[in-house]
Coordinates of C-alpha atoms and ligand atoms in Angstrom, one line a residue:
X1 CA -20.2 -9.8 -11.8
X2 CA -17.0 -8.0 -11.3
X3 CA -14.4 -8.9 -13.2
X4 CA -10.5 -8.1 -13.4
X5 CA -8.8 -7.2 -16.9
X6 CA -5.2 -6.1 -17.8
X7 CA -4.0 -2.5 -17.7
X8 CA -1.9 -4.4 -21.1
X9 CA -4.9 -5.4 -23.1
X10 CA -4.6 -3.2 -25.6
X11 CA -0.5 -2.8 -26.0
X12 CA -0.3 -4.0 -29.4
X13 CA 2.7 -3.9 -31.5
X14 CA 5.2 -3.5 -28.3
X15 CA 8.0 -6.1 -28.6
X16 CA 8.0 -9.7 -26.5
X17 CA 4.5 -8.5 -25.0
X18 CA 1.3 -10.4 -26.0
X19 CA -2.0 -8.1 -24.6
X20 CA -3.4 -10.1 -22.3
X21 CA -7.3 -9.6 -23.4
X22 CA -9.0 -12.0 -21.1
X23 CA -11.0 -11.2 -17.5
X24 CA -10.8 -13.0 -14.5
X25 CA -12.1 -13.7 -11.0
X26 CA -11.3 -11.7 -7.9
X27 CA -9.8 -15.1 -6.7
X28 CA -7.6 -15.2 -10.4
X29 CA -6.2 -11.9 -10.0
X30 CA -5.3 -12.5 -6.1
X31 CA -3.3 -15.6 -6.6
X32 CA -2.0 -14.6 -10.0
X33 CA -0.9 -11.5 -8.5
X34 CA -0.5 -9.6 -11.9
X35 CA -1.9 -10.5 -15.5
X36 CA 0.3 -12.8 -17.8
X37 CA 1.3 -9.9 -20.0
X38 CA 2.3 -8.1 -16.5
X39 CA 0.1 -5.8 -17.1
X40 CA -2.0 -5.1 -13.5
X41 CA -5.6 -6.4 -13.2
X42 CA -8.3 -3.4 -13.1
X43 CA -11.9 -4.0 -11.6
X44 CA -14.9 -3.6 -14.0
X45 CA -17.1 -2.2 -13.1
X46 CA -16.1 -0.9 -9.7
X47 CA -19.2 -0.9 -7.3
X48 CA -21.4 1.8 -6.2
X49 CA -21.8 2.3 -2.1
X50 CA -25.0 4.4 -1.0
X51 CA -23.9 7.4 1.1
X52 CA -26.7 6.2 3.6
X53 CA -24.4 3.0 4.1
X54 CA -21.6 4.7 4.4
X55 CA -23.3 7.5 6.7
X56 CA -24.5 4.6 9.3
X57 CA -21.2 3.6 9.9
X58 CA -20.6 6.7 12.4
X59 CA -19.8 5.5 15.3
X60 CA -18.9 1.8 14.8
X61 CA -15.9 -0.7 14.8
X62 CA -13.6 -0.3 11.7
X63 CA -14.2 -3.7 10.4
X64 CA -18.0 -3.0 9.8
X65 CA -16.4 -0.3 7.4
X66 CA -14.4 -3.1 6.1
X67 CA -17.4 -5.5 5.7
X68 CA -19.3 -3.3 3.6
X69 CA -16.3 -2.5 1.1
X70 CA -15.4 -6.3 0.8
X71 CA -19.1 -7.5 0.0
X72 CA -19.1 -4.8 -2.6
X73 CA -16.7 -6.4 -4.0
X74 CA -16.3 -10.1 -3.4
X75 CA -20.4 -11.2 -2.5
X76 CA -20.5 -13.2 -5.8
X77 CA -17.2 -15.4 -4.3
X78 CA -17.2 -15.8 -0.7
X79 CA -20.2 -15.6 1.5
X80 CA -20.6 -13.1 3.7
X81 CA -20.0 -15.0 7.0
X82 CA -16.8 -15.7 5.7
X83 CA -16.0 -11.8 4.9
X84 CA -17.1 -11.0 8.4
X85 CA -14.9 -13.4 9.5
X86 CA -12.2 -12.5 7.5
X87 CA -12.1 -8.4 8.3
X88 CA -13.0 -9.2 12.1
X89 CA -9.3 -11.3 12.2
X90 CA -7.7 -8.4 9.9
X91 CA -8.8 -5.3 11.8
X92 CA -8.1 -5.8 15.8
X93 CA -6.0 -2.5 16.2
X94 CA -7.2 1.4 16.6
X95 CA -7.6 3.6 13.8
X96 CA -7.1 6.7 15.7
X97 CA -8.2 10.3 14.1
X98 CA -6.5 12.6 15.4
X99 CA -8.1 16.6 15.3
X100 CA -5.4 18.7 14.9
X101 CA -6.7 22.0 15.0
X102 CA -10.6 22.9 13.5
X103 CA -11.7 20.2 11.1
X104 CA -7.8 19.5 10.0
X105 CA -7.1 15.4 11.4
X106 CA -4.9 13.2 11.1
X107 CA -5.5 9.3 10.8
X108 CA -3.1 7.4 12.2
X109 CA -2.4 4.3 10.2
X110 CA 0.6 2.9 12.4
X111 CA -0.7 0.6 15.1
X112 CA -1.1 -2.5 13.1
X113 CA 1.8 -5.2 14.2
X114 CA 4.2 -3.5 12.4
X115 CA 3.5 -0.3 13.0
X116 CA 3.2 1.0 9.1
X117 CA -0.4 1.0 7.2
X118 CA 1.0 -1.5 5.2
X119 CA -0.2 -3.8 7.8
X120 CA -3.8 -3.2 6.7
X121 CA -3.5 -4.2 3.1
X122 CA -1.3 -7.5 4.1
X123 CA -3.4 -8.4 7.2
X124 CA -6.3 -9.0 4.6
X125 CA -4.9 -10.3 1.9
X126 CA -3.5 -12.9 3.7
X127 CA -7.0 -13.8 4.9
X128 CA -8.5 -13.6 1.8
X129 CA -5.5 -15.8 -0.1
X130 CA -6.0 -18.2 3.0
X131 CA -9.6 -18.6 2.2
X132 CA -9.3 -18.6 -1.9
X133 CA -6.6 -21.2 -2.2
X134 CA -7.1 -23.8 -4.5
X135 CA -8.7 -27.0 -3.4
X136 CA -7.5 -26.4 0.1
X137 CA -3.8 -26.9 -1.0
X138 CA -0.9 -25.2 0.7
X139 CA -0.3 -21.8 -0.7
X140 CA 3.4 -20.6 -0.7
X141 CA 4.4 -16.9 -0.7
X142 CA 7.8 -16.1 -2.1
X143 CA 8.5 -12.0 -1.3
X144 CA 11.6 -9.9 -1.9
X145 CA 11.8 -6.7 0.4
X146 CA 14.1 -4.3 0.6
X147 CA 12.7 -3.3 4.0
X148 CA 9.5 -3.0 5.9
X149 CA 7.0 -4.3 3.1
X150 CA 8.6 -8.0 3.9
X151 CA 7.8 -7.7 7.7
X152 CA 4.2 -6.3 7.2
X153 CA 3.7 -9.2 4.6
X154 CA 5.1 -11.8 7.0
X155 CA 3.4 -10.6 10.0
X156 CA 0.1 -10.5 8.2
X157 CA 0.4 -14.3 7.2
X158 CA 1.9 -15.9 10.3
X159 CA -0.1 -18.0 12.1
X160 CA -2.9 -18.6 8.7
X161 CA -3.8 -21.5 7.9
X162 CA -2.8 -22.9 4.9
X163 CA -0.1 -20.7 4.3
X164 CA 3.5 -20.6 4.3
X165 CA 5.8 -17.8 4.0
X166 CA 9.4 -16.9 2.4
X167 CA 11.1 -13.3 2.5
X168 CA 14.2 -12.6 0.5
X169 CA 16.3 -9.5 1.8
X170 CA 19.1 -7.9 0.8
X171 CA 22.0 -9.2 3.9
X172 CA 24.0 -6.1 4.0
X173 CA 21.0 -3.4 3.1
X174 CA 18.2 -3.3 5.6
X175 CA 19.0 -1.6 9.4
X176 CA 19.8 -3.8 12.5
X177 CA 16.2 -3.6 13.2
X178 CA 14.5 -4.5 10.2
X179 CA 16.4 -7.7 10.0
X180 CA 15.4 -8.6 13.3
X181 CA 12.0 -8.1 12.6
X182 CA 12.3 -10.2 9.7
X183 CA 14.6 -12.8 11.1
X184 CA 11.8 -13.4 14.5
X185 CA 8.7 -13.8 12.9
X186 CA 8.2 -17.5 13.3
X187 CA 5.9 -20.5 12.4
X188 CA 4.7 -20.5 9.4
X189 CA 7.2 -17.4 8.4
X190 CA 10.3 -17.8 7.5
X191 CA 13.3 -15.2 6.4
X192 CA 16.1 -16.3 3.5
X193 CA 19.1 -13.3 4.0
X194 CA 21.0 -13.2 0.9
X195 CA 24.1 -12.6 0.0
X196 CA 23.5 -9.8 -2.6
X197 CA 21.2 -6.8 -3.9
X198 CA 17.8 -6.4 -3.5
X199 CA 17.7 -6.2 -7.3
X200 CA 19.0 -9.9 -6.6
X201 CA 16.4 -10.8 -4.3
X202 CA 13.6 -9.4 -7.1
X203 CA 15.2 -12.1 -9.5
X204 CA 15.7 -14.7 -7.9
X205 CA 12.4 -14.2 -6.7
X206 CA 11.3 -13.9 -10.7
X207 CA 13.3 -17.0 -11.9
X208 CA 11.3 -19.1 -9.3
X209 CA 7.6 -18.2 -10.8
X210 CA 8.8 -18.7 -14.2
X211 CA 10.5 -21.8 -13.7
X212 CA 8.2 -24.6 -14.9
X213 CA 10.0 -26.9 -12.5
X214 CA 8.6 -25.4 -9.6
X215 CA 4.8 -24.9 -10.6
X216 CA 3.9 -27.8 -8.2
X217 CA 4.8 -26.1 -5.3
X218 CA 2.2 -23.7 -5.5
X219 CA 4.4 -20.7 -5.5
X220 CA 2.2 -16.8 -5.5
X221 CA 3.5 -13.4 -4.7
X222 CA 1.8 -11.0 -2.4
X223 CA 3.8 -7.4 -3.8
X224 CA 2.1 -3.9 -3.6
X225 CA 0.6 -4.2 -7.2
X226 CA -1.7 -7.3 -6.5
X227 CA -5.4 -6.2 -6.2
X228 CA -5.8 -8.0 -3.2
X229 CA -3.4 -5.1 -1.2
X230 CA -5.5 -1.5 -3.2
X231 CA -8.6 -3.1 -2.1
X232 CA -8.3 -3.3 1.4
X233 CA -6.4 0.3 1.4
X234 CA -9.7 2.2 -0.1
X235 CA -11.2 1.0 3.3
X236 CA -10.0 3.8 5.5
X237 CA -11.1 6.5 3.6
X238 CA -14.9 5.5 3.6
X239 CA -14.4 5.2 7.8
X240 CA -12.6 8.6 8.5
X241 CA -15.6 10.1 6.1
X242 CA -18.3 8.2 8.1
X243 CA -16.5 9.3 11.5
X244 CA -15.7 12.8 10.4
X245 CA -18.2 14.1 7.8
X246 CA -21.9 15.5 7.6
X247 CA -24.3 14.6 5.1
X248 CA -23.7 16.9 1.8
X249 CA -20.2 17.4 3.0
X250 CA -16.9 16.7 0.6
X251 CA -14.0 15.5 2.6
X252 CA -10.4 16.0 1.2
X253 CA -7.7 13.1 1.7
X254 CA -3.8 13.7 1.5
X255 CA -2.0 10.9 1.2
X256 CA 1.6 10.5 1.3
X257 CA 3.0 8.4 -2.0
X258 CA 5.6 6.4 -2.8
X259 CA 4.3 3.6 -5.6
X260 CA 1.0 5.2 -5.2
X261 CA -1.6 2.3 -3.7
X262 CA -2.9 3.6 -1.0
X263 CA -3.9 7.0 -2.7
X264 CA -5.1 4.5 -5.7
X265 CA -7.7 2.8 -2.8
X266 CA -8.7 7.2 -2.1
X267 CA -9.4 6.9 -6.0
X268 CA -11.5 3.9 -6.1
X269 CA -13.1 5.3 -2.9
X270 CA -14.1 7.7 -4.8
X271 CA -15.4 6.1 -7.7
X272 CA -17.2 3.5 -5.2
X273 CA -19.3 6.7 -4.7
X274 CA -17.7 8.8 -2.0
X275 CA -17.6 12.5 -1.8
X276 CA -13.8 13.3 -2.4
X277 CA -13.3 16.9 -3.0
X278 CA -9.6 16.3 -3.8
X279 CA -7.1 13.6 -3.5
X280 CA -3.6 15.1 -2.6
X281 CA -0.7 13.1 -3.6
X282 CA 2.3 14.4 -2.1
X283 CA 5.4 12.9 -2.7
X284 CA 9.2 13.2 -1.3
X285 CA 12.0 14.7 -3.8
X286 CA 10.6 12.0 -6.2
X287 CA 8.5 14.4 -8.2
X288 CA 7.9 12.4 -11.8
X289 CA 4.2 12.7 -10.5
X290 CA 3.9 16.6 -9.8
X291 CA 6.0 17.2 -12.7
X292 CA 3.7 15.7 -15.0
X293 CA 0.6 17.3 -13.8
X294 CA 2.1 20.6 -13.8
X295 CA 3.7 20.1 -17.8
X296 CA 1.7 17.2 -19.0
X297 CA 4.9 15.7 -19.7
X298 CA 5.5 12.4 -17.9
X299 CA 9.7 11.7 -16.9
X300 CA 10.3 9.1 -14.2
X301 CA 13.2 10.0 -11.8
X302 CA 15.9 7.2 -12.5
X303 CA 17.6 6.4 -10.3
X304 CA 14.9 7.1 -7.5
X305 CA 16.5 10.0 -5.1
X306 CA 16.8 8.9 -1.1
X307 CA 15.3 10.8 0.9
X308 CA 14.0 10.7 4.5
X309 CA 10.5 9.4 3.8
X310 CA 12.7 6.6 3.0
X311 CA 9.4 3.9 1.9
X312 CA 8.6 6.8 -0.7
X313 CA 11.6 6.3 -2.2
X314 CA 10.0 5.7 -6.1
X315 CA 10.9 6.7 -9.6
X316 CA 8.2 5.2 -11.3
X317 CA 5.7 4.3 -9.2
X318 CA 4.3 0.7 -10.1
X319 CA 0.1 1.7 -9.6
X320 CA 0.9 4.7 -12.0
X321 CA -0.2 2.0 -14.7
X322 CA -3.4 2.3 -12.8
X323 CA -4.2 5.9 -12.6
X324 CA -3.3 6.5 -16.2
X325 CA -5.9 4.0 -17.0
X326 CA -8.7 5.1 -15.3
X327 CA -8.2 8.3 -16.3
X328 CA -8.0 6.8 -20.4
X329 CA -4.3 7.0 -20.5
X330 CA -1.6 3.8 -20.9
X331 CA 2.1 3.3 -19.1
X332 CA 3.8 0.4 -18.9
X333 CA 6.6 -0.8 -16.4
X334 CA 9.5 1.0 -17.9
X335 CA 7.6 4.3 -17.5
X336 CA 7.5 4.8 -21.4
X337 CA 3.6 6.5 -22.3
X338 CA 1.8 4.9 -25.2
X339 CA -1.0 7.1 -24.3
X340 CA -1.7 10.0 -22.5
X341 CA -4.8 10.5 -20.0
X342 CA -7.3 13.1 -19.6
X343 CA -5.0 15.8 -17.8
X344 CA -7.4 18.3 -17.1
X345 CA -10.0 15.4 -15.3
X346 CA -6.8 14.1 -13.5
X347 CA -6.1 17.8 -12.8
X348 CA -9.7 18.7 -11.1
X349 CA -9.5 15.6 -8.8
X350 CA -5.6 15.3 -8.1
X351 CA -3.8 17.5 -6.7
X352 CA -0.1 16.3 -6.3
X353 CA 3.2 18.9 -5.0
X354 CA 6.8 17.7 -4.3
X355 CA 7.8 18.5 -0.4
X356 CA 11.7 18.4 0.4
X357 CA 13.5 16.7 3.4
X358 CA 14.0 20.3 4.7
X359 CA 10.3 21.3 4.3
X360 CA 9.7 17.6 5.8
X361 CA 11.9 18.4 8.7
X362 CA 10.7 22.2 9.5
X363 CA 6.5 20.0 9.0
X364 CA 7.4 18.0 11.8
X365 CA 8.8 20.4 13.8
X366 CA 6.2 23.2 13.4
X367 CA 2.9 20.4 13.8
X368 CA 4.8 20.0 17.6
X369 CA 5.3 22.7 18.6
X370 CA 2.0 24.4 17.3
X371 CA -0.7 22.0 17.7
X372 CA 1.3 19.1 19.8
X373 CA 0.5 16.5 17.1
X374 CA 4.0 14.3 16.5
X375 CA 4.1 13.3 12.8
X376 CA 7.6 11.0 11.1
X377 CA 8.3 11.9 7.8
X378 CA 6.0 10.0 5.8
X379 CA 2.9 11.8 7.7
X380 CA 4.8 15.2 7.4
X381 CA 4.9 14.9 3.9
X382 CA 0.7 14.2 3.3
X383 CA 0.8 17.5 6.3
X384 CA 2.5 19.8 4.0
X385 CA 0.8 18.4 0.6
X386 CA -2.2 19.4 2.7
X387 CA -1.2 22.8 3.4
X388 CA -0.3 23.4 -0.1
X389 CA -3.5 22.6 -1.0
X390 CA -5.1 25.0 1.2
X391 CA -3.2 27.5 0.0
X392 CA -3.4 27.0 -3.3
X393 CA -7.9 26.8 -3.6
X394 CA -9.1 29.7 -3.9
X395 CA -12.5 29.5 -1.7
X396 CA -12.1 28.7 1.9
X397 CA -12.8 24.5 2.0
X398 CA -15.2 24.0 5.0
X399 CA -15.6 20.1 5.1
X400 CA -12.7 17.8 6.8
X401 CA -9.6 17.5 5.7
X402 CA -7.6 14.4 6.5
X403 CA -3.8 14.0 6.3
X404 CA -2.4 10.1 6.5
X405 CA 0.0 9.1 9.4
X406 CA 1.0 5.9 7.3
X407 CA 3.9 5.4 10.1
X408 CA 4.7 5.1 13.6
X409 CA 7.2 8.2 14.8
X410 CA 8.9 5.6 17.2
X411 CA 10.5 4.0 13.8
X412 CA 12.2 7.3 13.3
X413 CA 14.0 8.5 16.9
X414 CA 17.0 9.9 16.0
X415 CA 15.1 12.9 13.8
X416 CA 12.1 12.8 16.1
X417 CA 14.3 13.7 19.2
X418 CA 16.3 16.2 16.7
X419 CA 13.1 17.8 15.7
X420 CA 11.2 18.1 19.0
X421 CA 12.8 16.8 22.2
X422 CA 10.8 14.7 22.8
X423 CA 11.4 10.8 22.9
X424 CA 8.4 9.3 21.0
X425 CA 6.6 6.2 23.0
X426 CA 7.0 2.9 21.7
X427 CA 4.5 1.1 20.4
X428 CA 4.3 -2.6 22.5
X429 CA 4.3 -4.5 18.4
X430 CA 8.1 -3.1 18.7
X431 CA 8.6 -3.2 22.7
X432 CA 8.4 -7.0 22.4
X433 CA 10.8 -6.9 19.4
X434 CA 13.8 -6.8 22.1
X435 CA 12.7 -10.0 23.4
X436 CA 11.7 -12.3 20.0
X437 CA 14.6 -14.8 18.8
X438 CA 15.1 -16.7 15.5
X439 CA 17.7 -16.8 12.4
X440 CA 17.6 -16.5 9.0
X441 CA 18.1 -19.1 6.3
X442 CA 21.7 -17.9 4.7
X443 CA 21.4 -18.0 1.1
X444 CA 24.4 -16.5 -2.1
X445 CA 22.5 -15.2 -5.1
X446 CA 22.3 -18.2 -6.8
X447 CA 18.7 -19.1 -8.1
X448 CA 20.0 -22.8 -8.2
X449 CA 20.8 -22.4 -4.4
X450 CA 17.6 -20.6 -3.8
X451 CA 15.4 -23.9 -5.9
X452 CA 17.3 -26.6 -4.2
X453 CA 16.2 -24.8 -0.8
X454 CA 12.6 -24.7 -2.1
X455 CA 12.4 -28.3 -3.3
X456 CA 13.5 -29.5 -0.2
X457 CA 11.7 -27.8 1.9
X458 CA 8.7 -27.8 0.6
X459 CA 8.8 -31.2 -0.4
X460 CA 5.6 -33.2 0.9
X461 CA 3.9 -29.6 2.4
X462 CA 0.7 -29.8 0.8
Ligands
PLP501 C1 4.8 2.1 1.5 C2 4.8 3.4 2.3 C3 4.3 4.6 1.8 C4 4.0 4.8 0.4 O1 2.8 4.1 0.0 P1 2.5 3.8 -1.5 O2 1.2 3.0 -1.5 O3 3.6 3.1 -2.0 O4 2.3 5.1 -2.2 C5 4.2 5.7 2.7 N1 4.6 5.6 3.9 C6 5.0 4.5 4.5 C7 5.4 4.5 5.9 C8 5.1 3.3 3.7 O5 5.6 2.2 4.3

């Protein structure tokens, strides 16, 4: 059985934290979200795939590829009609790998609903907390977003049954668009635009899990560190090998990061029994991660620098806790080390470089007009990590190397059109956009405004 510890459970001696030494159930660790001593729940052990599996899925729909990942995992808690069924609802969109010159690709991650690979993780979970709710009762997600992670989240849960939805943002902080997207989302999905911070939004959204009073209204959370979003995101690598690669061949991933869960799902790929040669972790101007594989020093970056791969925007990125311990090593929230991990293991199968908003800029320019492949500037990013990897091995590599689009260029037309002259085509997810109507519940950042709104409205829901 696989079970789902703490990346806390040994923190002794650290002040106001008790280690958190118990396992749980997939199901625990999906609702729960993160482990009582907030540490972040780890799989053990993490199950093996045989390449002859993964080899058989040339050639056919995604969610097959998604079927066989999710029995791995969850075959001792839901039966495997109801994964079918589940992955089948999740994965309706193209996956498109894109060649962009010899065995160089890139997968496009960016035709889900809201055009960012996000969408994959959330369409899922949202499935998966649907069908794991307790005893049939309504299930209420509470989210704060600064951005884009609030629309993928709300689009992946309208419409599920069973569950309702409710998005904090920051009024004054996300663009004309994003609040649109948030504000139109409808049914069972609705936006609260508050008068503050984001940083407001986060507690408020904290004060209502901890507050006793509102335990009976089945509150959960559905952020990037909850298991139930890394296990859906190690799904797309085991397609593009099937798709791409030859038996005996090593495949190479680059992976644009930000708080590092989708290259985490590349790891566990990996460790699930796939033939990664090397995971490439390129980051924006937010280079605590390159830094500390170059020194063996680890430093966040605080405050976290803007840059134009603006979802990459990370300091301290939150799955860092989980990297460091499955590579023996322990971090904790703040970003303070209580123990190192094997640097020269993470080392041989990481490779990680900093790229700069002008490198970024001159990427997506130069992949136009060479090889007519439009990238944004999340996917120019994982390009030129990828480039810097080929220039830094020392032996030719001869299997496929795969570079992650994890965003549609139609969200960025201003540098697009800048870069390349060219007006990039609009997905129909943000065509119909212009036409969807709805308004936000105004709210001042006042937890006893937000828990009067809660009471009352969810008041006789389950
Ligand atoms: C969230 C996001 C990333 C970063 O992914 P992490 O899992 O946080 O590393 C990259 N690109 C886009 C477009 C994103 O929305």
């Amino acid at each position: 059985m696989i079970r789902y510890y703490s990346t806390n459970r040994s923190l002794e001696g650290v002040a106001g934290l008790t280690p958190f030494k118990g396992r749980v159930s997939f199901r625990e660790a999906l609702i729960q979200g993160q482990a009582p001593d907030e540490g972040l729940f780890m799989p053990e052990p993490i199950p093996a795939l045989a390449l002859d599996d993964i080899l058989a899925l040339k050639g056919v729909p995604y969610a097959q590829t998604a079927l066989l990942v999710a029995e791995a995992f969850l075959k001792d808690e839901l039966p495997r009609e109801a994964l079918k069924k589940i992955v089948e609802d999740s994965y309706n969109f193209d996956v498109p790998l894109e060649r962009v010159f010899d065995r160089m690709v890139v997968m496009r991650l960016d035709r889900g609903p809201t055009a960012s690979f996000k969408d994959f993780a959330a369409r899922m979970m949202a499935r998966l907390m649907s069908r794991l709710r307790d005893g049939g009762k309504r299930l209420n997600v509470l989210v704060a977003t600064s951005g884009d992670t609030g629309s993928a989240v709300g689009e992946a849960f309208k419409g599920v049954e069973g569950m309702g939805v409710y998005i904090l943002y920051p009024r004054n902080e996300v663009s004309g668009m994003q609040k649109k997207q948030l504000d139109t989302i409808g049914d069972n999905v609705l936006a609260l635009s508050v008068d503050g911070k984001f940083d407001d939004c986060q507690n408020l959204v904290k004060q209502a899990f901890s507050d006793p009073g509102l335990s009976h209204l089945n509150l959960t959370s559905a952020n990037s560190i909850n298991f139930g979003r890394i296990l859906p995101q190690s799904i797309y690598y085991i397609y593009a090998y099937a798709q791409l690669a030859g038996k005996g061949e090593e495949i190479v991933f680059s992976v644009p990061s930000g708080n590092f869960g989708n290259a985490l799902g590349c790891e566990y790929a990996r460790r699930m029994g796939l033939p990664v040669r090397m995971l490439v972790m390129p980051t924006n101007e937010n280079d605590e991660f390159p830094n500390y594989l170059r020194t063996g020093v680890y430093e966040k970056v605080s405050p976290s620098r803007a840059c134009l791969s603006n979802a990459m925007n990370v300091g301290h990125p939150s799955n860092l806790a989980r990297f460091f311990e499955l590579y023996g090593g322990t971090v904790d929230r703040t970003g303070v080390v209580h123990a190192y991990p094997d640097l020269e293991e993470m080392r041989r199968r990481i490779f990680s470089v900093s790229v700069s908003d002008e490198e970024t800029k001159e990427t997506i320019r130069r992949v136009w007009d060479r090889h007519r492949v439009l990238l944004e500037p999340h996917g120019a990013v994982g390009w030129r990590g990828l480039e810097l990897y080929l220039d830094a091995c020392r032996a030719p590599v001869a299997g496929p190397c795969v570079s992650l689009e994890t965003a549609h260029p139609a969200k960025f037309p201003d540098e697009i059109i800048e870069l390349t002259g060219i007006i990039p085509e609009v997905p129909q997810s943000m065509r119909d956009l212009e036409t969807r109507t709805g308004a936000p519940v105004e709210l001042p950042a006042d937890y006893g405004r937000l828990r009067a709104f809660l009471l009352d409205t969810l008041k006789g829901t389950d």
